[in-house]
XYZ file of C-alpha atoms in Angstrom:
350
model
C -72.955 137.451 215.127
C -70.485 135.029 216.610
C -67.706 136.668 214.619
C -68.738 140.065 215.920
C -68.728 138.873 219.541
C -65.326 137.234 219.109
C -63.913 140.409 217.587
C -65.295 142.518 220.463
C -63.858 140.109 223.047
C -60.441 140.285 221.411
C -60.609 144.078 221.355
C -61.612 144.202 225.048
C -58.806 141.833 225.997
C -56.278 143.909 224.090
C -57.625 147.093 225.629
C -57.509 145.584 229.138
C -53.937 144.391 228.705
C -52.974 147.816 227.366
C -54.597 149.505 230.363
C -52.886 147.054 232.762
C -49.513 147.574 231.145
C -50.052 151.321 231.173
C -50.901 151.132 234.873
C -47.595 149.375 235.512
C -45.577 151.982 233.596
C -43.698 154.652 235.603
C -45.107 158.185 235.512
C -42.805 161.200 235.459
C -43.442 164.934 235.917
C -41.681 168.219 236.677
C -42.765 171.369 238.533
C -41.244 174.781 239.245
C -41.511 177.027 242.279
C -42.707 179.845 240.046
C -42.821 180.777 236.389
C -41.148 184.120 237.211
C -37.731 184.599 238.731
C -35.461 187.578 239.328
C -32.141 187.811 237.528
C -29.455 185.996 239.561
C -31.909 184.454 242.041
C -32.219 180.691 242.571
C -34.998 178.645 240.999
C -35.830 175.029 241.982
C -37.195 172.341 239.637
C -38.919 169.383 241.286
C -38.462 166.190 239.286
C -40.831 163.386 240.280
C -41.285 159.757 239.245
C -43.978 157.300 240.388
C -42.538 153.812 239.914
C -44.046 150.371 240.662
C -42.423 148.852 243.703
C -39.363 146.846 242.755
C -38.647 148.667 239.483
C -35.765 151.055 238.846
C -35.706 154.350 236.972
C -32.846 156.671 235.983
C -33.373 160.388 236.480
C -32.200 162.842 233.768
C -28.421 162.929 233.464
C -28.225 166.024 231.255
C -28.370 168.249 234.347
C -25.040 166.935 235.601
C -23.592 166.606 232.109
C -24.143 170.267 231.164
C -23.795 171.636 234.704
C -27.339 172.962 234.660
C -30.596 172.964 232.681
C -30.550 173.818 228.977
C -33.168 176.413 227.984
C -34.010 178.151 224.690
C -34.995 181.668 223.713
C -36.215 181.675 220.109
C -33.224 180.091 218.402
C -30.570 180.864 221.023
C -29.539 178.341 223.662
C -28.898 179.290 227.285
C -27.837 177.429 230.405
C -29.510 177.785 233.762
C -26.446 177.135 235.943
C -26.613 174.448 238.633
C -26.265 175.373 242.323
C -23.171 173.386 243.289
C -23.721 173.968 247.026
C -26.827 171.740 246.940
C -25.819 168.264 245.746
C -28.426 166.325 243.799
C -30.098 163.499 245.699
C -33.123 161.299 245.027
C -35.479 161.019 248.001
C -38.401 158.654 248.566
C -41.425 160.866 249.208
C -44.016 158.169 249.864
C -44.702 154.478 249.283
C -48.233 153.084 249.020
C -50.467 150.802 246.914
C -47.485 149.051 245.355
C -45.941 152.300 244.013
C -42.991 154.371 245.157
C -42.791 158.137 244.624
C -39.235 159.402 244.037
C -38.261 163.065 243.957
C -35.174 165.098 243.051
C -34.810 168.861 243.509
C -32.586 170.742 241.065
C -31.695 174.349 242.005
C -30.340 176.609 239.247
C -29.498 180.278 238.672
C -30.571 182.360 235.670
C -28.122 185.063 234.578
C -29.938 186.102 231.385
C -33.173 188.068 231.202
C -35.609 186.511 228.724
C -38.552 184.169 228.363
C -37.100 180.673 228.191
C -38.507 177.463 226.832
C -37.397 174.403 228.802
C -37.747 171.125 226.892
C -39.094 167.964 228.554
C -36.826 166.064 230.915
C -36.071 162.480 229.879
C -36.160 159.547 232.326
C -34.929 156.043 231.474
C -37.091 153.147 232.746
C -35.914 149.675 233.714
C -37.246 148.256 230.438
C -35.154 150.721 228.425
C -38.049 153.035 227.532
C -37.562 156.806 227.569
C -40.176 158.691 229.589
C -40.580 162.435 229.043
C -42.087 165.097 231.268
C -44.037 168.135 230.176
C -42.168 171.198 228.852
C -41.950 174.431 230.843
C -41.697 178.167 230.299
C -39.731 180.520 232.551
C -39.633 184.311 232.597
C -36.396 185.893 233.959
C -36.525 189.646 234.502
C -34.113 192.299 235.751
C -35.457 194.592 238.500
C -35.492 198.334 237.841
C -34.649 197.810 234.161
C -37.668 199.914 233.217
C -36.461 202.971 235.182
C -35.395 205.718 232.854
C -32.097 207.405 233.668
C -31.282 210.885 232.369
C -27.483 211.348 232.184
C -27.931 215.139 232.168
C -29.387 214.993 235.668
C -26.290 213.352 237.130
C -24.623 215.394 239.851
C -20.882 215.270 240.395
C -19.133 214.428 243.655
C -18.988 217.086 246.307
C -15.742 218.302 247.830
C -14.597 216.813 251.145
C -15.738 219.022 253.972
C -13.697 219.741 257.104
C -16.231 219.720 259.977
C -15.812 221.938 262.972
C -14.288 220.291 266.042
C -16.795 219.919 268.897
C -15.280 218.690 272.144
C -18.537 217.224 273.468
C -18.633 214.853 270.515
C -15.415 213.225 271.729
C -15.807 213.546 275.497
C -16.452 209.824 275.988
C -13.142 209.030 274.352
C -11.526 210.779 277.329
C -13.925 209.793 280.103
C -13.941 206.018 279.480
C -10.143 205.595 279.856
C -10.271 207.885 282.901
C -12.941 205.728 284.583
C -11.000 202.557 283.810
C -7.785 203.943 285.284
C -9.643 205.252 288.342
C -11.231 201.832 288.953
C -7.865 200.078 288.634
C -6.221 202.560 291.013
C -9.030 202.190 293.564
C -8.769 198.394 293.363
C -4.999 198.493 293.860
C -5.164 200.833 296.901
C -8.011 198.778 298.361
C -5.979 195.588 298.021
C -2.940 197.174 299.677
C -5.096 198.467 302.528
C -6.641 195.023 303.006
C -3.260 193.263 303.063
C -1.783 195.769 305.535
C -4.663 195.571 307.993
C -5.035 191.827 307.599
C -1.361 191.332 308.487
C -1.599 193.528 311.587
C -4.911 192.152 312.767
C -4.581 189.825 315.745
C -5.409 186.235 315.053
C -8.137 185.201 317.439
C -8.124 181.485 318.055
C -11.110 180.293 320.035
C -10.053 178.490 323.137
C -11.682 175.126 323.363
C -10.949 173.145 326.445
C -10.271 169.516 325.529
C -12.468 166.908 327.111
C -10.929 164.965 329.980
C -9.800 161.403 329.157
C -12.457 159.804 331.346
C -15.250 161.736 329.567
C -13.956 160.604 326.187
C -13.737 157.021 327.415
C -17.252 157.072 328.897
C -18.694 158.440 325.638
C -16.917 155.735 323.685
C -18.268 153.064 326.039
C -21.798 154.417 325.602
C -21.432 154.218 321.814
C -20.105 150.673 322.126
C -23.098 149.669 324.228
C -25.488 151.024 321.578
C -23.933 148.773 318.922
C -24.887 145.605 320.880
C -22.030 143.611 319.381
C -21.826 140.710 321.800
C -25.622 140.463 321.942
C -25.508 139.706 318.183
C -22.735 137.103 318.454
C -19.878 139.472 317.505
C -17.765 138.784 320.591
C -14.386 139.416 318.978
C -15.398 142.860 317.654
C -16.845 143.766 321.053
C -13.712 142.898 323.038
C -11.423 144.468 320.414
C -13.200 147.836 320.594
C -13.503 147.599 324.390
C -9.751 147.086 324.902
C -8.911 149.847 322.386
C -11.050 152.312 324.363
C -9.287 151.351 327.599
C -5.824 151.498 326.004
C -6.502 154.994 324.659
C -7.777 156.061 328.085
C -4.678 154.643 329.795
C -2.368 156.507 327.398
C -4.173 159.807 327.995
C -4.584 159.329 331.758
C -1.297 157.688 332.818
C 0.994 158.581 329.825
C 1.642 154.880 329.235
C 1.986 153.792 325.569
C -0.689 151.146 326.028
C -1.413 150.769 322.293
C 2.094 149.346 321.815
C 2.197 147.052 324.866
C 0.810 143.674 325.759
C -1.743 143.143 328.473
C 0.859 142.028 331.024
C 3.102 145.000 330.251
C 0.196 147.384 330.764
C -0.640 145.812 334.126
C 3.004 146.072 335.227
C 3.156 149.754 334.284
C -0.082 150.558 336.075
C 0.971 148.560 339.139
C 3.950 150.845 339.575
C 2.021 154.036 338.868
C -1.141 153.291 340.827
C -0.204 150.707 343.425
C -2.902 151.901 345.777
C -5.741 151.091 343.407
C -5.682 147.306 343.570
C -9.397 146.847 342.897
C -9.179 148.871 339.672
C -6.213 146.830 338.478
C -8.105 143.618 339.241
C -10.999 144.797 337.104
C -8.615 145.708 334.279
C -6.877 142.329 334.527
C -10.225 140.553 334.136
C -11.067 142.649 331.067
C -7.734 142.112 329.316
C -7.638 138.394 330.121
C -11.052 137.695 328.617
C -10.210 139.863 325.601
C -6.942 137.973 324.938
C -8.768 134.634 325.101
C -11.421 135.836 322.661
C -8.980 137.408 320.193
C -6.194 134.822 320.241
C -7.682 131.557 321.583
C -11.078 131.794 319.832
C -12.798 131.645 323.202
C -16.569 132.208 323.238
C -17.442 133.893 326.537
C -20.800 133.687 328.210
C -23.161 136.633 328.222
C -22.419 137.236 331.910
C -18.693 137.450 331.166
C -19.262 140.037 328.399
C -21.499 142.044 330.684
C -18.939 141.837 333.498
C -16.150 143.083 331.213
C -18.243 146.067 330.173
C -19.232 146.935 333.767
C -15.632 146.574 334.979
C -14.515 148.909 332.155
C -16.831 151.650 333.340
C -15.760 151.088 336.959
C -12.066 151.216 336.000
C -12.514 154.547 334.215
C -14.653 155.976 337.004
C -12.264 154.890 339.771
C -9.067 156.038 338.064
C -10.256 159.333 336.578
C -8.273 162.413 337.435
C -10.033 165.030 339.540
C -9.539 168.457 338.022
C -7.562 170.806 340.260
C -9.426 173.812 338.923
C -12.738 172.408 340.114
C -11.310 171.652 343.577
C -9.811 175.129 343.902
C -13.106 176.624 342.775
C -15.012 174.691 345.410
C -12.505 175.742 348.100
C -12.737 179.384 347.058
C -16.534 179.206 347.171
C -16.400 177.719 350.664
C -13.918 180.384 351.841
C -15.989 183.213 350.362
C -19.091 181.812 352.029
C -17.271 181.660 355.379
C -16.039 185.233 355.054
C -19.545 186.461 354.292
C -20.859 184.671 357.380
C -18.118 186.186 359.572
C -18.819 189.656 358.242
C -22.509 189.274 358.891
C -21.763 188.056 362.424
C -19.493 191.032 363.131
C -22.154 193.377 361.810
C -24.731 191.891 364.155
C -22.408 192.347 367.091
């Protein structure tokens, strides 16, 4: 009994090792799209190998060697030609449970009509073993080969006929060029008409009366006040913008190039031009003096001094602004017309 048990144990161990080794062996297979294919149409063979992870396997090389797949019909040998526009490549389909599934698609053309026997494909494993797939059978047929043709029923070619000319069949060949030429002519005449009338048309330029210098200066001073420069400790920026506004006003009002002159030169020019306005010149002198100290001597004026410079700037502009003659004449004319109306009414009452 002990000998029997020992023999059974040995057999089970050998069987288990065989099963384990068989489980670790690669598995190969091949499939076709269909067992029937039309003459000259492509047919794809799907070569597949399931390999343990980490092992290598070599796919059949005969396909590249022969330029296709070798097939047999009885004793004759045929070649299913390889599609050279689809290069062969091995793709990894999936990878799970320690195995990797590899796949290669081989597309061929059959140019012989018969029932072919395709022998197994041979793979070469990493251990040097040759693994074979199952064999296949393929039926290649020619369409319409069963149609019977009776040569006696053939009809010869007919003579070339000369059809009758119908003008309406060709009318568009004449109308389309006519429409194109008419559109081009209309466009050309329209362009000439536009250029001629555009050249003769009077150019109307809207008359915009420029703002008086004092209005421009007052607007600029209002914008400067909104910035609140000296209130935020930016004394130099405040006095720089303030003097630029006054210099631009002086240039526009008195035609003195104030932007290119010093403070003393500006005062001298204005003293000669406006000698009667001493108070305005005194205000301007205070503004320019404080500004020069701030810009060149790094002087930090008090808040009252900044406020005084701003107020004096507005007073200088207001006191030296030019009264428009048109407005004065308009007021005089209104007064005269009012007086004439009163005289006429008085004469009528009398």
